[in-house]
Coordinates of C-alpha atoms in Angstrom, one line a residue:
X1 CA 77.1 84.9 68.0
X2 CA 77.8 82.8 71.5
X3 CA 80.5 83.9 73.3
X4 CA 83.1 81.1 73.8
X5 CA 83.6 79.2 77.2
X6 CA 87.5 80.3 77.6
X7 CA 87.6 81.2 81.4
X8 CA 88.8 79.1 84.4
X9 CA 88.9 81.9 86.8
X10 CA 86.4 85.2 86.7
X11 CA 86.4 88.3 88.4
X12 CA 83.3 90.3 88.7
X13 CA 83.1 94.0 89.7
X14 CA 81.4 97.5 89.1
X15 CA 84.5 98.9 88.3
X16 CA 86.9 97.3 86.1
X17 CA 90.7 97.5 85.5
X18 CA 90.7 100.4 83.0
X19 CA 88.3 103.5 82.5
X20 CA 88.1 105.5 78.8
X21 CA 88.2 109.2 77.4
X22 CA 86.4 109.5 74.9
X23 CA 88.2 112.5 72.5
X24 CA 86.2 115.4 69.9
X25 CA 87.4 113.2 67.4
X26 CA 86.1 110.2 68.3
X27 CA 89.5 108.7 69.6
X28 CA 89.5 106.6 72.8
X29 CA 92.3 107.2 75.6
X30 CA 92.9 104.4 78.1
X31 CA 94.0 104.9 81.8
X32 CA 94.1 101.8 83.9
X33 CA 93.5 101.7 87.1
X34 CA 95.4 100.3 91.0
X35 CA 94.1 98.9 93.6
X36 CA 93.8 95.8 95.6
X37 CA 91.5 93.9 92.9
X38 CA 94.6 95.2 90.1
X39 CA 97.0 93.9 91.6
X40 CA 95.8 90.8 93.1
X41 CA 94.2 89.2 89.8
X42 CA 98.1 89.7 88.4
X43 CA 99.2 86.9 91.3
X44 CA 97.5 84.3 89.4
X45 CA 99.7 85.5 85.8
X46 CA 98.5 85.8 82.7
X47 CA 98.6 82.7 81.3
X48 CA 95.4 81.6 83.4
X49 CA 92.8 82.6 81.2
X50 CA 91.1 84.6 83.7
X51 CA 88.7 87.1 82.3
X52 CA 87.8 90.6 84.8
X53 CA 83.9 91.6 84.0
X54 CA 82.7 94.6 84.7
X55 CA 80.0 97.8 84.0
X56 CA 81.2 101.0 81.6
X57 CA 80.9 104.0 83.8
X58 CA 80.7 106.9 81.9
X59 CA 80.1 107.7 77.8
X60 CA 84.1 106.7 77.4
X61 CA 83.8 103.5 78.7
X62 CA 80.5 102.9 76.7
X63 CA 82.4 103.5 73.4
X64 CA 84.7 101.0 73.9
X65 CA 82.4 98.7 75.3
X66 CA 80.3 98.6 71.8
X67 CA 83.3 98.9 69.7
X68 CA 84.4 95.5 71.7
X69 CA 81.2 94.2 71.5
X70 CA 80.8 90.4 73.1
X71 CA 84.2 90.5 72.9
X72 CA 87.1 91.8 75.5
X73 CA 88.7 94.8 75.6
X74 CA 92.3 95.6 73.7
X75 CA 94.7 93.6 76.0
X76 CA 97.1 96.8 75.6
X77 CA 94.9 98.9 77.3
X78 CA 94.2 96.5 80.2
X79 CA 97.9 95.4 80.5
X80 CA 97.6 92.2 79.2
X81 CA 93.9 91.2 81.6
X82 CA 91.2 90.2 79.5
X83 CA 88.5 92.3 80.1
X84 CA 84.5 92.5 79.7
X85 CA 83.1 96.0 79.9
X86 CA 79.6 95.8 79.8
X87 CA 77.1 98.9 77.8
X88 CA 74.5 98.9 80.7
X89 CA 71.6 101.2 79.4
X90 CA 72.7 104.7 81.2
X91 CA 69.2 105.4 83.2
X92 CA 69.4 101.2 84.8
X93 CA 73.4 101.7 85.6
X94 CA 72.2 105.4 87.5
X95 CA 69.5 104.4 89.2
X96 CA 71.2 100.4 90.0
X97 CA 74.2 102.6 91.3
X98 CA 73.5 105.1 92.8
X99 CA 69.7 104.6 93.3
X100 CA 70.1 101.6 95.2
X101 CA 74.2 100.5 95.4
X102 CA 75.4 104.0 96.9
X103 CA 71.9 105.8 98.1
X104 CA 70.4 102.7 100.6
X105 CA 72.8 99.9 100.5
X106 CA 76.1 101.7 101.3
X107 CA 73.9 103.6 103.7
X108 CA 72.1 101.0 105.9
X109 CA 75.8 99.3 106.4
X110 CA 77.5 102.4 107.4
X111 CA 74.6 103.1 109.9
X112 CA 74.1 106.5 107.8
X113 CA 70.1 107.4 107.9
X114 CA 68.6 110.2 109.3
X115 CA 65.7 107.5 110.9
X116 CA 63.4 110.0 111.7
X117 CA 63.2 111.1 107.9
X118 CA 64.8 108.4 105.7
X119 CA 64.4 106.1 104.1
X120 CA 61.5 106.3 102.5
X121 CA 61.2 103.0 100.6
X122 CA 57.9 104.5 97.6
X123 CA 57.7 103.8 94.3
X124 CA 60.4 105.6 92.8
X125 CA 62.5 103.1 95.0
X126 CA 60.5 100.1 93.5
X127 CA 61.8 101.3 89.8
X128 CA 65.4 101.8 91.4
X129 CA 65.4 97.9 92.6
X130 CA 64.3 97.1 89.4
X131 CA 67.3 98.7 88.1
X132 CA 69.6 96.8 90.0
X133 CA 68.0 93.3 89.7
X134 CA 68.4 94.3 85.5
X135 CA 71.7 95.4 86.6
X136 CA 73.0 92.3 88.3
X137 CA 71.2 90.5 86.1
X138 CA 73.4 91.6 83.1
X139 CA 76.4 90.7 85.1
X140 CA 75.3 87.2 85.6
X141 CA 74.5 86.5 82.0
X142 CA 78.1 87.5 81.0
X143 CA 79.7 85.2 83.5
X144 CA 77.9 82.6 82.6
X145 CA 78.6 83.1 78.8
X146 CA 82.1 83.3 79.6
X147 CA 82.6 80.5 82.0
X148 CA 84.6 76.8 81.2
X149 CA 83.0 74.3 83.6
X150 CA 83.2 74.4 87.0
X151 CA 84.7 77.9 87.0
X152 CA 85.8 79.9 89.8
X153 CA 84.0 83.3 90.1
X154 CA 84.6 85.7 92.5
X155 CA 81.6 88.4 93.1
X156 CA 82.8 91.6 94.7
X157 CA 80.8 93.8 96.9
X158 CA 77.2 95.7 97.4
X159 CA 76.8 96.7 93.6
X160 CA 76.2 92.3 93.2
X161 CA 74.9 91.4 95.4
X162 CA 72.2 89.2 94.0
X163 CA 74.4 87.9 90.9
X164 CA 75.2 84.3 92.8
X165 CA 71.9 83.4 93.0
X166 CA 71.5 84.5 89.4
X167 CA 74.4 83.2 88.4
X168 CA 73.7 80.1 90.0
X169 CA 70.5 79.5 88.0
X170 CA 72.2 79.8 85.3
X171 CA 75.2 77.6 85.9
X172 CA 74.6 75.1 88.9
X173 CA 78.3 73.8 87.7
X174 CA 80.4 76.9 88.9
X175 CA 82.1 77.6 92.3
X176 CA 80.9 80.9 93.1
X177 CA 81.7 83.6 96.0
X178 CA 81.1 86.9 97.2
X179 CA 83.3 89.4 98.7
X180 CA 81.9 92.3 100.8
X181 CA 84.2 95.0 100.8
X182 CA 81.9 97.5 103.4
X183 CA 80.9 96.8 106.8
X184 CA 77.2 94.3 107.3
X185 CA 74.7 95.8 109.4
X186 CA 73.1 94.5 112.3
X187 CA 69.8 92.7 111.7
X188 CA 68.1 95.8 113.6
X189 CA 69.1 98.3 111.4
X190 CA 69.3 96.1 108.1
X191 CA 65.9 95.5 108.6
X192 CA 65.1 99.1 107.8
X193 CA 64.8 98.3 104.1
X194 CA 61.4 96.3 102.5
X195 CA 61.2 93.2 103.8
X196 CA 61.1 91.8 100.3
X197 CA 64.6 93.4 99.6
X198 CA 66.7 93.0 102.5
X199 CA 65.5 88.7 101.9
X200 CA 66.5 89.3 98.5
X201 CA 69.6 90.9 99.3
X202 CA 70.6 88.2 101.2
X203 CA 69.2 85.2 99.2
X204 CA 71.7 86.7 96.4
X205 CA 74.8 86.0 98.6
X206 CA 73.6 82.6 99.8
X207 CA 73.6 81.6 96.0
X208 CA 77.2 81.3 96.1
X209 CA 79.6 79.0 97.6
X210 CA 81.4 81.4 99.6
X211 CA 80.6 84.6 101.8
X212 CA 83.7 86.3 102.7
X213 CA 84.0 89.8 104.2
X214 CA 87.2 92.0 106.2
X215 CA 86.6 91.3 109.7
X216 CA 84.8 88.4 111.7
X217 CA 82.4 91.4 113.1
X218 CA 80.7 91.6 109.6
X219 CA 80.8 88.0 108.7
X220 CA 79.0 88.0 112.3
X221 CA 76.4 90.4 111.4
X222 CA 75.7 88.7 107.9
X223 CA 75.2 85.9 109.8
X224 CA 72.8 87.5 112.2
X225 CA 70.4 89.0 109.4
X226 CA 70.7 85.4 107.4
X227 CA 69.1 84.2 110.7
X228 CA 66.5 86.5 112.0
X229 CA 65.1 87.7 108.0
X230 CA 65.3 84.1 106.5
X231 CA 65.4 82.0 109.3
X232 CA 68.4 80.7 107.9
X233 CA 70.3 77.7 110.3
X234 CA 73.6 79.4 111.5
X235 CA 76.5 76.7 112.0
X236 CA 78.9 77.9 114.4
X237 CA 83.2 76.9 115.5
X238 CA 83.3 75.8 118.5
X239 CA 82.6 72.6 121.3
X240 CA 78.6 72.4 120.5
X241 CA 77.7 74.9 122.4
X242 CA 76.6 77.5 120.1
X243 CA 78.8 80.7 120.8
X244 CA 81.2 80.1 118.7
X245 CA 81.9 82.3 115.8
X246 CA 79.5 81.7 112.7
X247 CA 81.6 79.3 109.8
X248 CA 78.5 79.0 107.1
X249 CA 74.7 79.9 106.7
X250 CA 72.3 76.5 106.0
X251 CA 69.2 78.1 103.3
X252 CA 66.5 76.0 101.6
X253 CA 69.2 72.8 101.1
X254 CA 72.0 74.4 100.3
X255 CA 75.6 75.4 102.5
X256 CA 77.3 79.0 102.4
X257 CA 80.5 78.7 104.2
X258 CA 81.6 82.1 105.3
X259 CA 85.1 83.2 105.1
X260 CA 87.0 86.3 106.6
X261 CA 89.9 88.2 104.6
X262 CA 91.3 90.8 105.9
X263 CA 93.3 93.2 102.8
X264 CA 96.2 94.5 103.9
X265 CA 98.6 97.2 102.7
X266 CA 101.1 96.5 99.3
X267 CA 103.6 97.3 101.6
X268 CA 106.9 96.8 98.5
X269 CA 104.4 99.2 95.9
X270 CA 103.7 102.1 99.0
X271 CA 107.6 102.0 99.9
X272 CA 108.6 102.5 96.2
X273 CA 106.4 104.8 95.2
X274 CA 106.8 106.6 98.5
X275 CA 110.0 107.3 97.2
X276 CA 109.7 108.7 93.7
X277 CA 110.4 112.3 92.7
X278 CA 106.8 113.7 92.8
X279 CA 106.2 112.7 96.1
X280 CA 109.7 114.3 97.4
X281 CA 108.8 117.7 95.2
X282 CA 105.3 117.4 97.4
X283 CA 107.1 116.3 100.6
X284 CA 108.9 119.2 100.2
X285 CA 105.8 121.4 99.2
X286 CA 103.7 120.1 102.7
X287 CA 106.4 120.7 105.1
X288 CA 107.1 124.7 103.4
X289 CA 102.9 124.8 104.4
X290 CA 103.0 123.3 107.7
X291 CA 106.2 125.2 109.0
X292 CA 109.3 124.6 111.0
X293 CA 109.4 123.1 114.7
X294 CA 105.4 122.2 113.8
X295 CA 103.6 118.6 114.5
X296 CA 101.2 117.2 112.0
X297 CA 98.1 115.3 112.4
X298 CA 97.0 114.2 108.9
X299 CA 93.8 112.6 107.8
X300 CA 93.4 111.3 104.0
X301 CA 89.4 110.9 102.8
X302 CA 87.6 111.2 100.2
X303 CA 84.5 113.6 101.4
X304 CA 82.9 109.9 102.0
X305 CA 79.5 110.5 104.9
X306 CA 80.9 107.3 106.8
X307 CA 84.4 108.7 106.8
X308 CA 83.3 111.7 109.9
X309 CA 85.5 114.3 108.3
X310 CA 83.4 116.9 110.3
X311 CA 83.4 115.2 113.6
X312 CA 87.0 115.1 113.2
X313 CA 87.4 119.2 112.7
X314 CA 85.4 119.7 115.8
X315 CA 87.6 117.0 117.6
X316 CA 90.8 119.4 116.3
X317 CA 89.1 122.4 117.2
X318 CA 88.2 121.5 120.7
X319 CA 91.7 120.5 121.0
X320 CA 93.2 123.5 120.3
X321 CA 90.3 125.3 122.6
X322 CA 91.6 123.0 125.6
X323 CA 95.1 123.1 125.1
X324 CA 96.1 126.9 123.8
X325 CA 99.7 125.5 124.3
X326 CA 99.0 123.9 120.9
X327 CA 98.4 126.6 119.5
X328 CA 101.1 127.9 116.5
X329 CA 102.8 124.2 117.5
X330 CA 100.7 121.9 115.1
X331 CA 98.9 121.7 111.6
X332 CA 95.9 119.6 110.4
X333 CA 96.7 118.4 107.5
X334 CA 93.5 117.6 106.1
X335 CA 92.8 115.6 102.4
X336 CA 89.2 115.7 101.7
X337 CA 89.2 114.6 98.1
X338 CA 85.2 115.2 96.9
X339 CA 83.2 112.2 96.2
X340 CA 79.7 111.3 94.8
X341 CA 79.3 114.6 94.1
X342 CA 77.0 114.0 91.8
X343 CA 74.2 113.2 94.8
X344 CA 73.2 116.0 96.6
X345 CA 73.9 115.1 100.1
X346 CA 77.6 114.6 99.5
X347 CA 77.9 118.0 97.9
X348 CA 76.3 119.2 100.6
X349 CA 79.0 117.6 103.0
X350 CA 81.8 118.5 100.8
X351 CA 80.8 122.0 101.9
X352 CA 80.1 121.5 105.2
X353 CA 83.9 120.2 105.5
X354 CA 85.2 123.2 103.7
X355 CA 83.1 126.0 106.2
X356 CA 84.2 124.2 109.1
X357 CA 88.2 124.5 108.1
X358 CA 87.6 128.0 107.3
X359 CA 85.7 128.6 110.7
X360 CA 88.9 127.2 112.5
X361 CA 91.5 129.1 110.5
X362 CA 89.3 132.5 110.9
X363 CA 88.8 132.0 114.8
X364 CA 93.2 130.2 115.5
X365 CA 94.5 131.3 113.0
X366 CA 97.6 133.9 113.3
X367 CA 99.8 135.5 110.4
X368 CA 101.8 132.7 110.7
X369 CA 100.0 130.2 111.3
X370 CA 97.3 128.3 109.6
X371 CA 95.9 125.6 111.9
X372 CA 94.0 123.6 108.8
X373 CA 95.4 122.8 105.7
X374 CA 92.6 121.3 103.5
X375 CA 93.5 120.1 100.2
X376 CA 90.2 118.7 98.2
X377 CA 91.9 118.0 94.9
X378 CA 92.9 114.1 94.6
X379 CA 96.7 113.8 94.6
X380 CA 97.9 110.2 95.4
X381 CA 101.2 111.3 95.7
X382 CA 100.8 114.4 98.2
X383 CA 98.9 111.6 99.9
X384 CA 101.7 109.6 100.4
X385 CA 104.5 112.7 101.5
X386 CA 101.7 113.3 104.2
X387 CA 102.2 109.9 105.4
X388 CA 105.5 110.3 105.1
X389 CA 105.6 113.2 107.6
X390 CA 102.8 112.6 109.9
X391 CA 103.4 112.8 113.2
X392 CA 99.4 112.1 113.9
X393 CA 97.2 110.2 111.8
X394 CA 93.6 110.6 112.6
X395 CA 91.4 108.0 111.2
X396 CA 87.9 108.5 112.6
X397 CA 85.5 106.5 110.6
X398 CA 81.5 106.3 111.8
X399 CA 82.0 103.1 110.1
X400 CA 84.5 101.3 107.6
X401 CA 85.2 97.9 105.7
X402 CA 88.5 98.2 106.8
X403 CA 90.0 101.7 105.8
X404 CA 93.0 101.2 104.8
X405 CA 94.9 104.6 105.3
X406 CA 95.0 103.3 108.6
X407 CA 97.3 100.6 107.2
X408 CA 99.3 102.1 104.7
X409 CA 100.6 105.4 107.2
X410 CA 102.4 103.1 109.2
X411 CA 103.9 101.5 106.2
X412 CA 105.1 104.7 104.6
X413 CA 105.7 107.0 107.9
X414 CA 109.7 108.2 108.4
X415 CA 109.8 108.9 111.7
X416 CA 107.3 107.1 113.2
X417 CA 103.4 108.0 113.8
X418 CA 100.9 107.7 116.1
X419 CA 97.4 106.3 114.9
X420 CA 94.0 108.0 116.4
X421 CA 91.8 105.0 115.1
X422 CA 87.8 104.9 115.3
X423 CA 86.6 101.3 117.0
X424 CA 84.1 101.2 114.1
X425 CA 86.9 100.5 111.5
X426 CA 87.5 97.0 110.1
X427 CA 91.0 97.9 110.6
X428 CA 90.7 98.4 114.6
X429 CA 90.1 94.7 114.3
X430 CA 94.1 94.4 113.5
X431 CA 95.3 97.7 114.9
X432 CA 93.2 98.8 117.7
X433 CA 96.4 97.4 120.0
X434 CA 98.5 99.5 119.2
X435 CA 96.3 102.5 118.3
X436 CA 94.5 105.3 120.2
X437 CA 91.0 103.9 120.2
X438 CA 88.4 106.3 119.7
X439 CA 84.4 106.3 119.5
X440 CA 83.7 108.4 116.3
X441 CA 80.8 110.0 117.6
X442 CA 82.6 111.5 121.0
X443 CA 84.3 114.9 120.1
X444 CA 85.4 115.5 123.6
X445 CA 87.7 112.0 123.6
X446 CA 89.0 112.3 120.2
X447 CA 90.4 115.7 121.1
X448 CA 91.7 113.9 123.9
X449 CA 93.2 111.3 121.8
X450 CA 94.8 114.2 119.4
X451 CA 96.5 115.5 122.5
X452 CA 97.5 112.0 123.5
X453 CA 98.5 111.4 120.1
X454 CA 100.9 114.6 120.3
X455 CA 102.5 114.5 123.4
X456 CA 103.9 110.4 122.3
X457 CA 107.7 110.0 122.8
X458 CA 109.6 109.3 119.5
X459 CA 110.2 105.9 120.8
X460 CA 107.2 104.9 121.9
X461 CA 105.2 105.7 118.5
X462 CA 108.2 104.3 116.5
X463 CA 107.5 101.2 118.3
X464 CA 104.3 101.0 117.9
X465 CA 104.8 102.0 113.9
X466 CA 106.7 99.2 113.9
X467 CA 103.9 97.0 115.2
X468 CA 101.7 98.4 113.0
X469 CA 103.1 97.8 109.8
X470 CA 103.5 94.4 110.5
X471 CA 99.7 93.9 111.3
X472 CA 99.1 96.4 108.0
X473 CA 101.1 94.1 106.0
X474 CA 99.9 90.7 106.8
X475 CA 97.4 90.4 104.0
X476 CA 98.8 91.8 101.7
X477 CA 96.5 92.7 97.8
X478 CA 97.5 89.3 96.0
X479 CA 98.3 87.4 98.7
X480 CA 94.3 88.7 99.5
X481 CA 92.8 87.4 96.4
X482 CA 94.5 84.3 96.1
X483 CA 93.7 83.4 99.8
X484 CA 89.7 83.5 98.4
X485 CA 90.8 81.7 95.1
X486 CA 92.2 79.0 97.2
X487 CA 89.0 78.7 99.4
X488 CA 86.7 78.7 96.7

């Protein structure tokens, strides 16, 4: 049976608004999800008749997905949202998501290869694109189905990135754009994957109406490849001369205006929940660990490649080798919260992180003093009493969207806190001012930064806290999504 045409306004993502246990006895157990994506699609209210679609990630999800059929999920699980989970076949969703989406896009825009042995682009890889053309392709049939004429459809991020063009095909009527939610590589190093694929990548993205991204720099770049693997016609702001910054990509007759949204911190949500008795219990719990009379620098990660956990250790280490007077006077607070562990390589970090911090607390450490504290069990709450008390908080990406620890430390922090910020952030677009800016690769300076970081006045890092959290705040999740709605 056709699915009706009921939907104005559609949201397209890997990972929806709700995820499912499935129970021995057959029962299904619904836990929905935050987020900027959450919270933003609730600006527009629900009498809009938007509809979220998005893939079933594990056997839960696929359960209610075929209960639900062509149809949307229970609104009482999704809060109301009307949601499409779609039963991708699990061997296309693997190898689409983490063959292709996590394993070689995520890793040509984070600059993550090993170049002198990866990629290696053989046939295995061929089956894996496949996968994610089936996979995108699913996506775009379901929008389309569900789609009133001229609809607005908003496409986020790597995992769909050839759904406008598909989707486009299908309905020429809709208004369609994409949000990129990771950095864009420069044409150089984007140019590492098949020739065939990195076009393809970027013909999807030209389907729509729209290409936004976090920061002008990776608008810039996407503008950059469009030109030198399509030969695309970049228009440009600006008196006629040409430097301006790029405002839309010309492709084979058709306009892609380029947009730049930069998601800030839910600063009302962080300072309420900031507040709330678990957080206080582990507020409490943190400062018992770190001591009395004892600085803080804190860093919050998931064990994410791009996020330079490692780099960030030896940067602390060095410190404390440089300047013994730190010594028994400060704690890394560390959160590395395990990620992808299901791909080898990230296991293989995770560990890496976890020999390190032992390394450092077996070569400083004293009877009373433990120099690292690493926590790798996910606790959103802990997170926030650590931003609560950080006197230090060292974000240190390779390369990042945005990060947006960087923005929500300042939002949260008592007492004030200085940020040791990596240039390679999207967020150093906003913050670098008043940040300590660091290169993520260069140990030596980032220990510097620490100790820079440390020896602050109370009233110059309130001020600059202060700054901060403005600059955090200034996008905030709706007012995000509705600033692309509006565009569109």
């Amino acid at each position: 049976m056709a699915v009706p045409r009921t939907a104005p306004i559609l949201v397209a993502s890997n990972r929806g608004p709700v995820s499912y246990t499935l129970g021995e006895d057959g029962s299904l157990t619904a836990r929905r999800g935050g987020g900027g994506l959450v919270s933003g699609l609730s600006a527009i209210g629900p009498d809009a008749n938007a509809v979220w679609v998005c893939a079933a990630l594990g056997e839960g999800d696929r359960e209610a997905a075929r209960r639900a059929g062509d149809s949307h999920l229970n609104p009482g699980d999704t809060g109301g949202q009307q949601v499409r989970m779609l039963d991708i076949a699990p061997d296309v969703f693997a190898a689409a998501y983490n063959g292709i989406a996590n394993s070689v896009l995520w890793f040509v825009h984070h600059l993550l290869y090993q170049t002198p042995v990866e990629p290696v682009f053989d046939a295995e890889f061929a089956d894996q694109w496949a996968a994610y053309e089936t996979y995108n392709a699913a996506f775009a049939d379901a929008l389309a189905e569900e789609a009133v004429d001229e609809a607005v459809v908003l496409v986020q991020d790597y995992h769909l990135a050839l759904v406008p063009a598909m989707l486009r095909e299908l309905r020429p009527d809709l208004r369609i754009g994409h949000f990129s939610h990771t950095p864009w590589a420069p044409p150089d190093y984007y140019r590492l994957l098949p020739d065939d694929v990195a076009a393809g990548v970027l013909r999807g993205i030209l389907g729509g109406d729209r290409a936004a991204f976090l920061t002008k720099r990776w608008a810039g770049a996407f503008a950059d490849c469009c030109a030198a693997v399509l030969g695309a016609e970049i228009v440009r702001d600006g008196d006629g001369d040409g430097d301006g910054p790029p405002t839309a990509v010309r492709f084979e007759g058709r306009e892609t205006r380029l947009g730049v949204h930069g998601l800030g911190a839910d600063a009302d949500f962080l300072r309420q929940r900031s507040r709330q008795a678990d957080v206080d219990e582990r507020l409490t719990s943190l400062r018992a660990q770190i001591g009395p009379d004892r600085k803080s620098i804190v860093r919050v990660d998931r064990t994410e490649l791009s996020k330079n956990i490692v780099r960030g250790l030896l940067a602390y280490r060095r410190l404390l080798e440089t300047h013994p007077e730190w010594r028994e006077r400060v704690v890394h607070v560390a959160f590395a919260y395990p990620s992808r562990q299901d791909l080898a390589v990230y296991r293989d970090y995770t560990e890496r992180v976890r020999r390190l911090a032992d390394e450092i607390n077996a070569e400083y450490g004293t009877e009373g003093w433990t120099p690292v504290a690493l926590h790798v069990k996910d606790d959103f709450a802990r997170s926030l009493a650590a931003y609560r008390l950080a006197d230090v908080a060292l974000v240190n990406p390779i390369r990042d969207g945005m990060n947006l620890v960087a923005k929500e430390v300042p939002v949260v922090s008592e007492r004030g806190c200085a940020l040791v910020l990596s240039r390679e952030a999207g967020a150093y677009a906003e913050l670098g001012d008043d940040a300590l800016v660091v290169n993520p690769y260069d140990v030596e300076a980032t220990a510097r930064a620490l100790d820079e970081a440390l020896r602050m006045s109370d009233g110059e890092r309130a001020d600059r806290t202060k700054r901060l959290a403005a600059a955090a705040t200034a996008l905030p999740p709706q007012a995000w999504f509705l600033a692309q709605l509006r565009a569109l």
